[in-house]
Amino acid sequence: MSISFHIDCTRGQGRTGRLFTPHAEIETPVFMPVGTVASVKGVPQDTLEELGAQIILGNTYHLYLRPGVSTVRKLGGLHGFMAWRRAILTDSGGFQVFSLNELRKVTEEGVTFRSHLDGSSHFFSPESAMEAQIGLGADIIMAFDECTEYPADAARARASMEMTARWAARSKKYFEEHKNEVPWNQGPGARGQGSEASVNLWPLTPDPSSTQSLFGIVQGGMDRALRKESAERTIEIGFPGYAIGGLSVGEPRELTREIVESTLEHLPKDQPRYLMGVGTPEEIVEYANLGVDMMDCVLPTRAARHGLLFTSEGKVSIKQARYAQDAGPLDANCGCRVCQRYSRAYLRHLYASNEVLAQVLNTIHNLSFYLDTMRRVRHSISLGEESHSF
Amino acid sequence: MSISFHIDCTRGQGRTGRLFTPHAEIETPVFMPVGTVASVKGVPQDTLEELGAQIILGNTYHLYLRPGVSTVRKLGGLHGFMAWRRAILTDSGGFQVFSLNELRKVTEEGVTFRSHLDGSSHFFSPESAMEAQIGLGADIIMAFDECTEYPADAARARASMEMTARWAARSKKYFEEHKNEVPWNQGPGARGQGSEASVNLWPLTPDPSSTQSLFGIVQGGMDRALRKESAERTIEIGFPGYAIGGLSVGEPRELTREIVESTLEHLPKDQPRYLMGVGTPEEIVEYANLGVDMMDCVLPTRAARHGLLFTSEGKVSIKQARYAQDAGPLDANCGCRVCQRYSRAYLRHLYASNEVLAQVLNTIHNLSFYLDTMRRVRHSISLGEESHSF
């Protein structure tokens, strides 16, 4: 078994469940911290474990460019490379190719793009994106899709959705033919050689007969009918889980919610549903209550680097002078190691002094807040209570 | 009792001991990580505790400029401000005023200097430097000295040494008259108000009748006779501990060692001896074996930020391409959390990708290496064995 999903409780549209992957059992709904280049920026892996992160996300586009898939594969895949025992999900690279590349060229075959690091030219197709993700060896990988821009006219949204559907079929075909090439399935040499000491490092092997799981992605822009059609076509191809992509691309939040809610109606109730790239603490509560099982977002980590902290009493911009002599904790209701130890005055000082510890502590707190938020949502769904978004 | 020092074992000139300060008992010889602006760059305080750091150093010059002494005092001194339970030592500000300020103006009264942050004009005298250090509230504070530049001619070295001696007397006088103003001695309001939650944060109070301890500093340039005279004049003023300053200012290492060795002969055997601003792993072993009890240096933390790592097999420049696929640990003989978990390939990737985690992990390892080195020195002195410097 490479993946299985059990729903434990439901309340309205929301549900709690457990997602079993080769490396970890994940309680859903789950928030997945983003570790773009195999690091959740500023946070050591043992701290992520303490925070209760059960699954993290890696970005295929970035990892493909640096350190490169072959290096990660040689080190045993992402799990061995970054010494992370729990689950990992990689995106397909599609979103970053579209968002970071103004000079990309899209054809039926795939996308030609330039590296944001050195300008070198590269090509992603459904097949090469699968090859990359198999080499990276995450537990869950994503079909290669085209993220439709916003706004897009009806013809463009349809054409884009249809190409995503064709790419989904190609993604699945390549994956099925190559899924046994996952690094953890490659025998004794799989987790890195080149050093006699490597055997001591990080024993990670899951069931060697297990493979990755490929999820499909629903596109269709902001058109409910197209979304429905995209869902139906993606389900027809058949995946163990489905994502809603192409949102949080500039549209108003009300529209995001409307599309999420209507798209969810067309996704199988007994399979995991992943909403990509959202959101604020309020939004992740809202979407979890609508029946989304998995979410990821750079917001908690990116905001932390800009001194924007999420608390039970709202957002705190820690750079403000009003906190310069504030001896209280950042969030009196938070049990994280930052709030248990440091004052707002100290966090403000670290930020104002441009100390690296500011990013470290701010990120730990924000992730703790997000993960706690999801814990509360799971708890309230399992109790049948309404969970409020602050 | 504000400080006491017990020597446990001696071997040749080297000795092991215990230094009791208001906040911690310190095993000597000790290496003190540098936390310039109330943060050992990139390392959370709980990690420093796990590494076994018993005392850390803060820089008065930097803290005086930002966040300012009054802020630190209001938050309970450095211990309360940075939530650090163990011991702290602050330097006098003299060294930084001399090394960071080309436009400083020195008179008998003190030093006028410009902030490296905003160019604003400031003045440090022995009295104001003591006032600042009392407000910061470290366990051990340092007399305000003039760090003689290298090279300096005989007349200049003598004049500078004599001014340091006069400043030492003024430092002691001010300190004796004001030592009861230390933040931990200031009653209920001492550790910060302004938030009803502050009481929960960090209970740190040592014996409220204890005070800080002021150490004297021996100067005298590279002249052994002047060093002897400086030691004698400083001892005559009378301090509970003595530092050797004015070294590592550009002189050859052999000369540093010669001055250290000859100066140590003139310092009281039963009091702690602190060599400021050294050194490499080899040097700290060497100086410990000469009878130095305390050392500090930015080298392990600064080198870590540049990818230079100290290991049992020598220095490793982790940025090198040769480590890109090296699955082995940074140092197979190191028990730190970095070497126990991550590969050289991963550390190299983090550095090459300019990830903040590179600085965090590199610094943790280098500090672990320095603190372990001192642990081994203490062990070998206590066993009466010769300890080798690699």
mmCIF file with all atom_site columns, N, CA, C and O in Angstrom, chain A residues 37-38 41 45-46 49 66-67 71 74 81 83 195 201-202 325 327 337 341-342 346 349 353 355, chain B residues 37-38 41 45-46 49 66-67 71 74 81 83 201-202 325 327-328 337 341-342 346 349 353 355:
data_model
loop_
_atom_site.group_PDB
_atom_site.id
_atom_site.type_symbol
_atom_site.label_atom_id
_atom_site.label_alt_id
_atom_site.label_comp_id
_atom_site.label_asym_id
_atom_site.label_entity_id
_atom_site.label_seq_id
_atom_site.pdbx_PDB_ins_code
_atom_site.Cartn_x
_atom_site.Cartn_y
_atom_site.Cartn_z
_atom_site.occupancy
_atom_site.B_iso_or_equiv
_atom_site.pdbx_formal_charge
_atom_site.auth_seq_id
_atom_site.auth_comp_id
_atom_site.auth_asym_id
_atom_site.auth_atom_id
_atom_site.pdbx_PDB_model_num
ATOM 1   N N  . VAL A 1 37  ? 13.624 24.693 -1.017 1.00 0.00 ? 37  VAL A N  1
ATOM 2   C CA . VAL A 1 37  ? 14.811 23.988 -1.503 1.00 0.00 ? 37  VAL A CA 1
ATOM 3   C C  . VAL A 1 37  ? 15.297 22.980 -0.467 1.00 0.00 ? 37  VAL A C  1
ATOM 4   O O  . VAL A 1 37  ? 16.480 22.916 -0.141 1.00 0.00 ? 37  VAL A O  1
ATOM 5   N N  . ALA A 1 38  ? 14.362 22.186 0.057  1.00 0.00 ? 38  ALA A N  1
ATOM 6   C CA . ALA A 1 38  ? 14.697 21.156 1.046  1.00 0.00 ? 38  ALA A CA 1
ATOM 7   C C  . ALA A 1 38  ? 15.087 21.765 2.388  1.00 0.00 ? 38  ALA A C  1
ATOM 8   O O  . ALA A 1 38  ? 15.900 21.207 3.126  1.00 0.00 ? 38  ALA A O  1
ATOM 9   N N  . LYS A 1 41  ? 12.649 27.511 5.630  1.00 0.00 ? 41  LYS A N  1
ATOM 10  C CA . LYS A 1 41  ? 13.674 28.533 5.828  1.00 0.00 ? 41  LYS A CA 1
ATOM 11  C C  . LYS A 1 41  ? 13.901 28.900 7.295  1.00 0.00 ? 41  LYS A C  1
ATOM 12  O O  . LYS A 1 41  ? 13.021 29.430 7.964  1.00 0.00 ? 41  LYS A O  1
ATOM 13  N N  . GLN A 1 45  ? 15.298 20.669 11.191 1.00 0.00 ? 45  GLN A N  1
ATOM 14  C CA . GLN A 1 45  ? 14.315 19.592 11.056 1.00 0.00 ? 45  GLN A CA 1
ATOM 15  C C  . GLN A 1 45  ? 13.816 19.092 12.411 1.00 0.00 ? 45  GLN A C  1
ATOM 16  O O  . GLN A 1 45  ? 12.648 18.727 12.553 1.00 0.00 ? 45  GLN A O  1
ATOM 17  N N  . ASP A 1 46  ? 14.677 19.049 13.426 1.00 0.00 ? 46  ASP A N  1
ATOM 18  C CA . ASP A 1 46  ? 14.184 18.552 14.715 1.00 0.00 ? 46  ASP A CA 1
ATOM 19  C C  . ASP A 1 46  ? 13.171 19.516 15.332 1.00 0.00 ? 46  ASP A C  1
ATOM 20  O O  . ASP A 1 46  ? 12.250 19.098 16.032 1.00 0.00 ? 46  ASP A O  1
ATOM 21  N N  . GLU A 1 49  ? 9.900  18.795 13.733 1.00 0.00 ? 49  GLU A N  1
ATOM 22  C CA . GLU A 1 49  ? 9.298  17.614 14.364 1.00 0.00 ? 49  GLU A CA 1
ATOM 23  C C  . GLU A 1 49  ? 8.612  17.996 15.670 1.00 0.00 ? 49  GLU A C  1
ATOM 24  O O  . GLU A 1 49  ? 7.484  17.590 15.947 1.00 0.00 ? 49  GLU A O  1
ATOM 25  N N  . ARG A 1 66  ? 18.580 23.358 -8.317 1.00 0.00 ? 66  ARG A N  1
ATOM 26  C CA . ARG A 1 66  ? 19.630 23.309 -7.294 1.00 0.00 ? 66  ARG A CA 1
ATOM 27  C C  . ARG A 1 66  ? 19.133 22.565 -6.087 1.00 0.00 ? 66  ARG A C  1
ATOM 28  O O  . ARG A 1 66  ? 18.132 23.006 -5.532 1.00 0.00 ? 66  ARG A O  1
ATOM 29  N N  . PRO A 1 67  ? 19.740 21.470 -5.683 1.00 0.00 ? 67  PRO A N  1
ATOM 30  C CA . PRO A 1 67  ? 21.032 20.911 -6.115 1.00 0.00 ? 67  PRO A CA 1
ATOM 31  C C  . PRO A 1 67  ? 20.942 20.018 -7.336 1.00 0.00 ? 67  PRO A C  1
ATOM 32  O O  . PRO A 1 67  ? 21.964 19.506 -7.772 1.00 0.00 ? 67  PRO A O  1
ATOM 33  N N  . THR A 1 71  ? 21.572 14.618 -7.769 1.00 0.00 ? 71  THR A N  1
ATOM 34  C CA . THR A 1 71  ? 22.206 14.718 -6.452 1.00 0.00 ? 71  THR A CA 1
ATOM 35  C C  . THR A 1 71  ? 21.252 14.259 -5.354 1.00 0.00 ? 71  THR A C  1
ATOM 36  O O  . THR A 1 71  ? 21.624 13.472 -4.477 1.00 0.00 ? 71  THR A O  1
ATOM 37  N N  . LYS A 1 74  ? 20.902 10.547 -5.464 1.00 0.00 ? 74  LYS A N  1
ATOM 38  C CA . LYS A 1 74  ? 22.078 9.841  -4.927 1.00 0.00 ? 74  LYS A CA 1
ATOM 39  C C  . LYS A 1 74  ? 22.110 9.854  -3.404 1.00 0.00 ? 74  LYS A C  1
ATOM 40  O O  . LYS A 1 74  ? 22.659 8.965  -2.777 1.00 0.00 ? 74  LYS A O  1
ATOM 41  N N  . PHE A 1 81  ? 18.256 13.181 1.781  1.00 0.00 ? 81  PHE A N  1
ATOM 42  C CA . PHE A 1 81  ? 19.023 14.394 1.535  1.00 0.00 ? 81  PHE A CA 1
ATOM 43  C C  . PHE A 1 81  ? 18.859 15.401 2.671  1.00 0.00 ? 81  PHE A C  1
ATOM 44  O O  . PHE A 1 81  ? 19.834 15.964 3.166  1.00 0.00 ? 81  PHE A O  1
ATOM 45  N N  . ALA A 1 83  ? 17.340 14.701 5.592  1.00 0.00 ? 83  ALA A N  1
ATOM 46  C CA . ALA A 1 83  ? 17.238 14.038 6.887  1.00 0.00 ? 83  ALA A CA 1
ATOM 47  C C  . ALA A 1 83  ? 15.882 14.299 7.541  1.00 0.00 ? 83  ALA A C  1
ATOM 48  O O  . ALA A 1 83  ? 15.777 14.787 8.663  1.00 0.00 ? 83  ALA A O  1
ATOM 49  N N  . SER A 1 195 ? 30.983 7.881  1.209  1.00 0.00 ? 195 SER A N  1
ATOM 50  C CA . SER A 1 195 ? 31.574 8.102  2.526  1.00 0.00 ? 195 SER A CA 1
ATOM 51  C C  . SER A 1 195 ? 31.290 6.886  3.372  1.00 0.00 ? 195 SER A C  1
ATOM 52  O O  . SER A 1 195 ? 30.153 6.417  3.439  1.00 0.00 ? 195 SER A O  1
ATOM 53  N N  . LEU A 1 201 ? 24.032 7.610  9.112  1.00 0.00 ? 201 LEU A N  1
ATOM 54  C CA . LEU A 1 201 ? 23.383 8.897  9.170  1.00 0.00 ? 201 LEU A CA 1
ATOM 55  C C  . LEU A 1 201 ? 21.893 8.895  9.468  1.00 0.00 ? 201 LEU A C  1
ATOM 56  O O  . LEU A 1 201 ? 21.457 9.493  10.412 1.00 0.00 ? 201 LEU A O  1
ATOM 57  N N  . TRP A 1 202 ? 21.118 8.252  8.663  1.00 0.00 ? 202 TRP A N  1
ATOM 58  C CA . TRP A 1 202 ? 19.698 8.531  8.794  1.00 0.00 ? 202 TRP A CA 1
ATOM 59  C C  . TRP A 1 202 ? 18.894 7.387  8.200  1.00 0.00 ? 202 TRP A C  1
ATOM 60  O O  . TRP A 1 202 ? 18.556 7.397  7.033  1.00 0.00 ? 202 TRP A O  1
ATOM 61  N N  . GLN A 1 325 ? 9.644  47.950 24.462 1.00 0.00 ? 325 GLN A N  1
ATOM 62  C CA . GLN A 1 325 ? 9.838  47.651 25.880 1.00 0.00 ? 325 GLN A CA 1
ATOM 63  C C  . GLN A 1 325 ? 8.703  46.783 26.420 1.00 0.00 ? 325 GLN A C  1
ATOM 64  O O  . GLN A 1 325 ? 8.413  46.799 27.620 1.00 0.00 ? 325 GLN A O  1
ATOM 65  N N  . ALA A 1 327 ? 7.377  43.638 27.742 1.00 0.00 ? 327 ALA A N  1
ATOM 66  C CA . ALA A 1 327 ? 7.942  42.441 28.388 1.00 0.00 ? 327 ALA A CA 1
ATOM 67  C C  . ALA A 1 327 ? 7.069  41.213 28.232 1.00 0.00 ? 327 ALA A C  1
ATOM 68  O O  . ALA A 1 327 ? 7.457  40.114 28.620 1.00 0.00 ? 327 ALA A O  1
ATOM 69  N N  . ARG A 1 337 ? 7.708  27.368 21.834 1.00 0.00 ? 337 ARG A N  1
ATOM 70  C CA . ARG A 1 337 ? 8.936  27.654 22.577 1.00 0.00 ? 337 ARG A CA 1
ATOM 71  C C  . ARG A 1 337 ? 9.317  29.134 22.496 1.00 0.00 ? 337 ARG A C  1
ATOM 72  O O  . ARG A 1 337 ? 10.060 29.624 23.346 1.00 0.00 ? 337 ARG A O  1
ATOM 73  N N  . ARG A 1 341 ? 9.269  31.672 26.053 1.00 0.00 ? 341 ARG A N  1
ATOM 74  C CA . ARG A 1 341 ? 10.571 32.115 26.535 1.00 0.00 ? 341 ARG A CA 1
ATOM 75  C C  . ARG A 1 341 ? 10.864 33.595 26.313 1.00 0.00 ? 341 ARG A C  1
ATOM 76  O O  . ARG A 1 341 ? 11.434 34.246 27.187 1.00 0.00 ? 341 ARG A O  1
ATOM 77  N N  . TYR A 1 342 ? 10.515 34.099 25.144 1.00 0.00 ? 342 TYR A N  1
ATOM 78  C CA . TYR A 1 342 ? 11.006 35.431 24.775 1.00 0.00 ? 342 TYR A CA 1
ATOM 79  C C  . TYR A 1 342 ? 9.904  36.488 24.857 1.00 0.00 ? 342 TYR A C  1
ATOM 80  O O  . TYR A 1 342 ? 8.726  36.200 24.675 1.00 0.00 ? 342 TYR A O  1
ATOM 81  N N  . TYR A 1 346 ? 12.226 41.584 23.060 1.00 0.00 ? 346 TYR A N  1
ATOM 82  C CA . TYR A 1 346 ? 13.403 40.894 22.524 1.00 0.00 ? 346 TYR A CA 1
ATOM 83  C C  . TYR A 1 346 ? 13.202 40.568 21.041 1.00 0.00 ? 346 TYR A C  1
ATOM 84  O O  . TYR A 1 346 ? 14.103 40.779 20.225 1.00 0.00 ? 346 TYR A O  1
ATOM 85  N N  . HIS A 1 349 ? 13.640 43.673 19.107 1.00 0.00 ? 349 HIS A N  1
ATOM 86  C CA . HIS A 1 349 ? 15.070 44.017 19.032 1.00 0.00 ? 349 HIS A CA 1
ATOM 87  C C  . HIS A 1 349 ? 15.784 43.170 17.977 1.00 0.00 ? 349 HIS A C  1
ATOM 88  O O  . HIS A 1 349 ? 16.566 43.679 17.173 1.00 0.00 ? 349 HIS A O  1
ATOM 89  N N  . SER A 1 353 ? 17.452 44.741 14.704 1.00 0.00 ? 353 SER A N  1
ATOM 90  C CA . SER A 1 353 ? 18.901 44.602 14.568 1.00 0.00 ? 353 SER A CA 1
ATOM 91  C C  . SER A 1 353 ? 19.279 43.680 13.414 1.00 0.00 ? 353 SER A C  1
ATOM 92  O O  . SER A 1 353 ? 20.459 43.388 13.225 1.00 0.00 ? 353 SER A O  1
ATOM 93  N N  . GLU A 1 355 ? 18.967 40.595 13.085 1.00 0.00 ? 355 GLU A N  1
ATOM 94  C CA . GLU A 1 355 ? 19.605 39.361 13.543 1.00 0.00 ? 355 GLU A CA 1
ATOM 95  C C  . GLU A 1 355 ? 18.922 38.156 12.914 1.00 0.00 ? 355 GLU A C  1
ATOM 96  O O  . GLU A 1 355 ? 17.687 38.095 12.814 1.00 0.00 ? 355 GLU A O  1
ATOM 97  N N  . VAL B 1 37  ? 24.791 41.400 20.092 1.00 0.00 ? 37  VAL B N  1
ATOM 98  C CA . VAL B 1 37  ? 23.635 42.225 20.448 1.00 0.00 ? 37  VAL B CA 1
ATOM 99  C C  . VAL B 1 37  ? 22.564 41.396 21.166 1.00 0.00 ? 37  VAL B C  1
ATOM 100 O O  . VAL B 1 37  ? 21.388 41.467 20.847 1.00 0.00 ? 37  VAL B O  1
ATOM 101 N N  . ALA B 1 38  ? 23.006 40.631 22.154 1.00 0.00 ? 38  ALA B N  1
ATOM 102 C CA . ALA B 1 38  ? 22.105 39.792 22.942 1.00 0.00 ? 38  ALA B CA 1
ATOM 103 C C  . ALA B 1 38  ? 21.554 38.629 22.128 1.00 0.00 ? 38  ALA B C  1
ATOM 104 O O  . ALA B 1 38  ? 20.434 38.159 22.363 1.00 0.00 ? 38  ALA B O  1
ATOM 105 N N  . LYS B 1 41  ? 24.571 34.746 17.111 1.00 0.00 ? 41  LYS B N  1
ATOM 106 C CA . LYS B 1 41  ? 23.899 34.880 15.809 1.00 0.00 ? 41  LYS B CA 1
ATOM 107 C C  . LYS B 1 41  ? 23.373 33.543 15.261 1.00 0.00 ? 41  LYS B C  1
ATOM 108 O O  . LYS B 1 41  ? 24.131 32.622 14.970 1.00 0.00 ? 41  LYS B O  1
ATOM 109 N N  . GLN B 1 45  ? 18.389 30.325 22.303 1.00 0.00 ? 45  GLN B N  1
ATOM 110 C CA . GLN B 1 45  ? 18.979 30.159 23.625 1.00 0.00 ? 45  GLN B CA 1
ATOM 111 C C  . GLN B 1 45  ? 18.881 28.717 24.138 1.00 0.00 ? 45  GLN B C  1
ATOM 112 O O  . GLN B 1 45  ? 19.789 28.221 24.820 1.00 0.00 ? 45  GLN B O  1
ATOM 113 N N  . ASP B 1 46  ? 17.784 28.025 23.829 1.00 0.00 ? 46  ASP B N  1
ATOM 114 C CA . ASP B 1 46  ? 17.691 26.644 24.323 1.00 0.00 ? 46  ASP B CA 1
ATOM 115 C C  . ASP B 1 46  ? 18.732 25.745 23.653 1.00 0.00 ? 46  ASP B C  1
ATOM 116 O O  . ASP B 1 46  ? 19.231 24.798 24.266 1.00 0.00 ? 46  ASP B O  1
ATOM 117 N N  . GLU B 1 49  ? 21.936 26.253 25.466 1.00 0.00 ? 49  GLU B N  1
ATOM 118 C CA . GLU B 1 49  ? 21.914 25.472 26.712 1.00 0.00 ? 49  GLU B CA 1
ATOM 119 C C  . GLU B 1 49  ? 22.261 24.019 26.437 1.00 0.00 ? 49  GLU B C  1
ATOM 120 O O  . GLU B 1 49  ? 23.072 23.415 27.142 1.00 0.00 ? 49  GLU B O  1
ATOM 121 N N  . ARG B 1 66  ? 22.055 49.870 20.555 1.00 0.00 ? 66  ARG B N  1
ATOM 122 C CA . ARG B 1 66  ? 20.801 49.239 20.178 1.00 0.00 ? 66  ARG B CA 1
ATOM 123 C C  . ARG B 1 66  ? 20.651 47.931 20.924 1.00 0.00 ? 66  ARG B C  1
ATOM 124 O O  . ARG B 1 66  ? 21.521 47.078 20.757 1.00 0.00 ? 66  ARG B O  1
ATOM 125 N N  . PRO B 1 67  ? 19.657 47.746 21.742 1.00 0.00 ? 67  PRO B N  1
ATOM 126 C CA . PRO B 1 67  ? 18.454 48.557 21.934 1.00 0.00 ? 67  PRO B CA 1
ATOM 127 C C  . PRO B 1 67  ? 18.625 49.707 22.920 1.00 0.00 ? 67  PRO B C  1
ATOM 128 O O  . PRO B 1 67  ? 17.671 50.444 23.143 1.00 0.00 ? 67  PRO B O  1
ATOM 129 N N  . THR B 1 71  ? 16.505 50.353 27.911 1.00 0.00 ? 71  THR B N  1
ATOM 130 C CA . THR B 1 71  ? 15.565 49.301 27.507 1.00 0.00 ? 71  THR B CA 1
ATOM 131 C C  . THR B 1 71  ? 15.953 47.962 28.128 1.00 0.00 ? 71  THR B C  1
ATOM 132 O O  . THR B 1 71  ? 15.106 47.245 28.688 1.00 0.00 ? 71  THR B O  1
ATOM 133 N N  . LYS B 1 74  ? 15.134 47.976 31.759 1.00 0.00 ? 74  LYS B N  1
ATOM 134 C CA . LYS B 1 74  ? 13.700 47.851 32.031 1.00 0.00 ? 74  LYS B CA 1
ATOM 135 C C  . LYS B 1 74  ? 13.209 46.417 31.869 1.00 0.00 ? 74  LYS B C  1
ATOM 136 O O  . LYS B 1 74  ? 12.244 46.004 32.497 1.00 0.00 ? 74  LYS B O  1
ATOM 137 N N  . PHE B 1 81  ? 16.184 40.244 29.399 1.00 0.00 ? 81  PHE B N  1
ATOM 138 C CA . PHE B 1 81  ? 15.943 40.714 28.038 1.00 0.00 ? 81  PHE B CA 1
ATOM 139 C C  . PHE B 1 81  ? 16.071 39.580 27.022 1.00 0.00 ? 81  PHE B C  1
ATOM 140 O O  . PHE B 1 81  ? 15.226 39.411 26.148 1.00 0.00 ? 81  PHE B O  1
ATOM 141 N N  . ALA B 1 83  ? 16.346 36.331 27.860 1.00 0.00 ? 83  ALA B N  1
ATOM 142 C CA . ALA B 1 83  ? 15.853 35.068 28.413 1.00 0.00 ? 83  ALA B CA 1
ATOM 143 C C  . ALA B 1 83  ? 16.969 34.032 28.519 1.00 0.00 ? 83  ALA B C  1
ATOM 144 O O  . ALA B 1 83  ? 16.889 32.935 27.958 1.00 0.00 ? 83  ALA B O  1
ATOM 145 N N  . LEU B 1 201 ? 7.050  35.147 32.304 1.00 0.00 ? 201 LEU B N  1
ATOM 146 C CA . LEU B 1 201 ? 8.026  34.878 31.266 1.00 0.00 ? 201 LEU B CA 1
ATOM 147 C C  . LEU B 1 201 ? 9.267  34.118 31.686 1.00 0.00 ? 201 LEU B C  1
ATOM 148 O O  . LEU B 1 201 ? 9.581  33.072 31.173 1.00 0.00 ? 201 LEU B O  1
ATOM 149 N N  . TRP B 1 202 ? 10.009 34.629 32.607 1.00 0.00 ? 202 TRP B N  1
ATOM 150 C CA . TRP B 1 202 ? 11.335 34.063 32.759 1.00 0.00 ? 202 TRP B CA 1
ATOM 151 C C  . TRP B 1 202 ? 11.894 34.387 34.142 1.00 0.00 ? 202 TRP B C  1
ATOM 152 O O  . TRP B 1 202 ? 12.572 35.382 34.325 1.00 0.00 ? 202 TRP B O  1
ATOM 153 N N  . GLN B 1 325 ? 28.048 15.779 -3.147 1.00 0.00 ? 325 GLN B N  1
ATOM 154 C CA . GLN B 1 325 ? 27.344 14.499 -3.049 1.00 0.00 ? 325 GLN B CA 1
ATOM 155 C C  . GLN B 1 325 ? 27.929 13.633 -1.933 1.00 0.00 ? 325 GLN B C  1
ATOM 156 O O  . GLN B 1 325 ? 27.842 12.402 -1.972 1.00 0.00 ? 325 GLN B O  1
ATOM 157 N N  . ALA B 1 327 ? 27.770 11.963 1.323  1.00 0.00 ? 327 ALA B N  1
ATOM 158 C CA . ALA B 1 327 ? 26.703 11.540 2.227  1.00 0.00 ? 327 ALA B CA 1
ATOM 159 C C  . ALA B 1 327 ? 27.157 11.429 3.681  1.00 0.00 ? 327 ALA B C  1
ATOM 160 O O  . ALA B 1 327 ? 26.344 11.186 4.571  1.00 0.00 ? 327 ALA B O  1
ATOM 161 N N  . GLY B 1 328 ? 28.435 11.606 3.941  1.00 0.00 ? 328 GLY B N  1
ATOM 162 C CA . GLY B 1 328 ? 28.937 11.452 5.294  1.00 0.00 ? 328 GLY B CA 1
ATOM 163 C C  . GLY B 1 328 ? 28.639 12.660 6.164  1.00 0.00 ? 328 GLY B C  1
ATOM 164 O O  . GLY B 1 328 ? 28.301 13.735 5.669  1.00 0.00 ? 328 GLY B O  1
ATOM 165 N N  . ARG B 1 337 ? 24.162 17.812 17.227 1.00 0.00 ? 337 ARG B N  1
ATOM 166 C CA . ARG B 1 337 ? 22.922 17.486 16.526 1.00 0.00 ? 337 ARG B CA 1
ATOM 167 C C  . ARG B 1 337 ? 23.050 17.673 15.020 1.00 0.00 ? 337 ARG B C  1
ATOM 168 O O  . ARG B 1 337 ? 22.291 17.072 14.263 1.00 0.00 ? 337 ARG B O  1
ATOM 169 N N  . ARG B 1 341 ? 22.849 14.239 12.290 1.00 0.00 ? 341 ARG B N  1
ATOM 170 C CA . ARG B 1 341 ? 21.652 14.186 11.431 1.00 0.00 ? 341 ARG B CA 1
ATOM 171 C C  . ARG B 1 341 ? 21.921 14.483 9.962  1.00 0.00 ? 341 ARG B C  1
ATOM 172 O O  . ARG B 1 341 ? 21.369 13.826 9.092  1.00 0.00 ? 341 ARG B O  1
ATOM 173 N N  . TYR B 1 342 ? 22.738 15.477 9.691  1.00 0.00 ? 342 TYR B N  1
ATOM 174 C CA . TYR B 1 342 ? 22.817 15.977 8.313  1.00 0.00 ? 342 TYR B CA 1
ATOM 175 C C  . TYR B 1 342 ? 24.118 15.548 7.629  1.00 0.00 ? 342 TYR B C  1
ATOM 176 O O  . TYR B 1 342 ? 25.147 15.367 8.279  1.00 0.00 ? 342 TYR B O  1
ATOM 177 N N  . TYR B 1 346 ? 24.160 17.946 2.264  1.00 0.00 ? 346 TYR B N  1
ATOM 178 C CA . TYR B 1 346 ? 23.042 18.827 2.612  1.00 0.00 ? 346 TYR B CA 1
ATOM 179 C C  . TYR B 1 346 ? 23.556 20.176 3.118  1.00 0.00 ? 346 TYR B C  1
ATOM 180 O O  . TYR B 1 346 ? 23.051 21.231 2.730  1.00 0.00 ? 346 TYR B O  1
ATOM 181 N N  . HIS B 1 349 ? 24.694 22.142 0.209  1.00 0.00 ? 349 HIS B N  1
ATOM 182 C CA . HIS B 1 349 ? 23.536 22.656 -0.534 1.00 0.00 ? 349 HIS B CA 1
ATOM 183 C C  . HIS B 1 349 ? 22.935 23.880 0.154  1.00 0.00 ? 349 HIS B C  1
ATOM 184 O O  . HIS B 1 349 ? 22.628 24.888 -0.489 1.00 0.00 ? 349 HIS B O  1
ATOM 185 N N  . SER B 1 353 ? 22.906 27.498 -1.531 1.00 0.00 ? 353 SER B N  1
ATOM 186 C CA . SER B 1 353 ? 21.601 28.080 -1.831 1.00 0.00 ? 353 SER B CA 1
ATOM 187 C C  . SER B 1 353 ? 21.306 29.303 -0.969 1.00 0.00 ? 353 SER B C  1
ATOM 188 O O  . SER B 1 353 ? 20.205 29.841 -1.023 1.00 0.00 ? 353 SER B O  1
ATOM 189 N N  . GLU B 1 355 ? 20.715 29.544 2.093  1.00 0.00 ? 355 GLU B N  1
ATOM 190 C CA . GLU B 1 355 ? 19.627 29.305 3.036  1.00 0.00 ? 355 GLU B CA 1
ATOM 191 C C  . GLU B 1 355 ? 20.055 29.704 4.452  1.00 0.00 ? 355 GLU B C  1
ATOM 192 O O  . GLU B 1 355 ? 21.183 29.420 4.874  1.00 0.00 ? 355 GLU B O  1
#
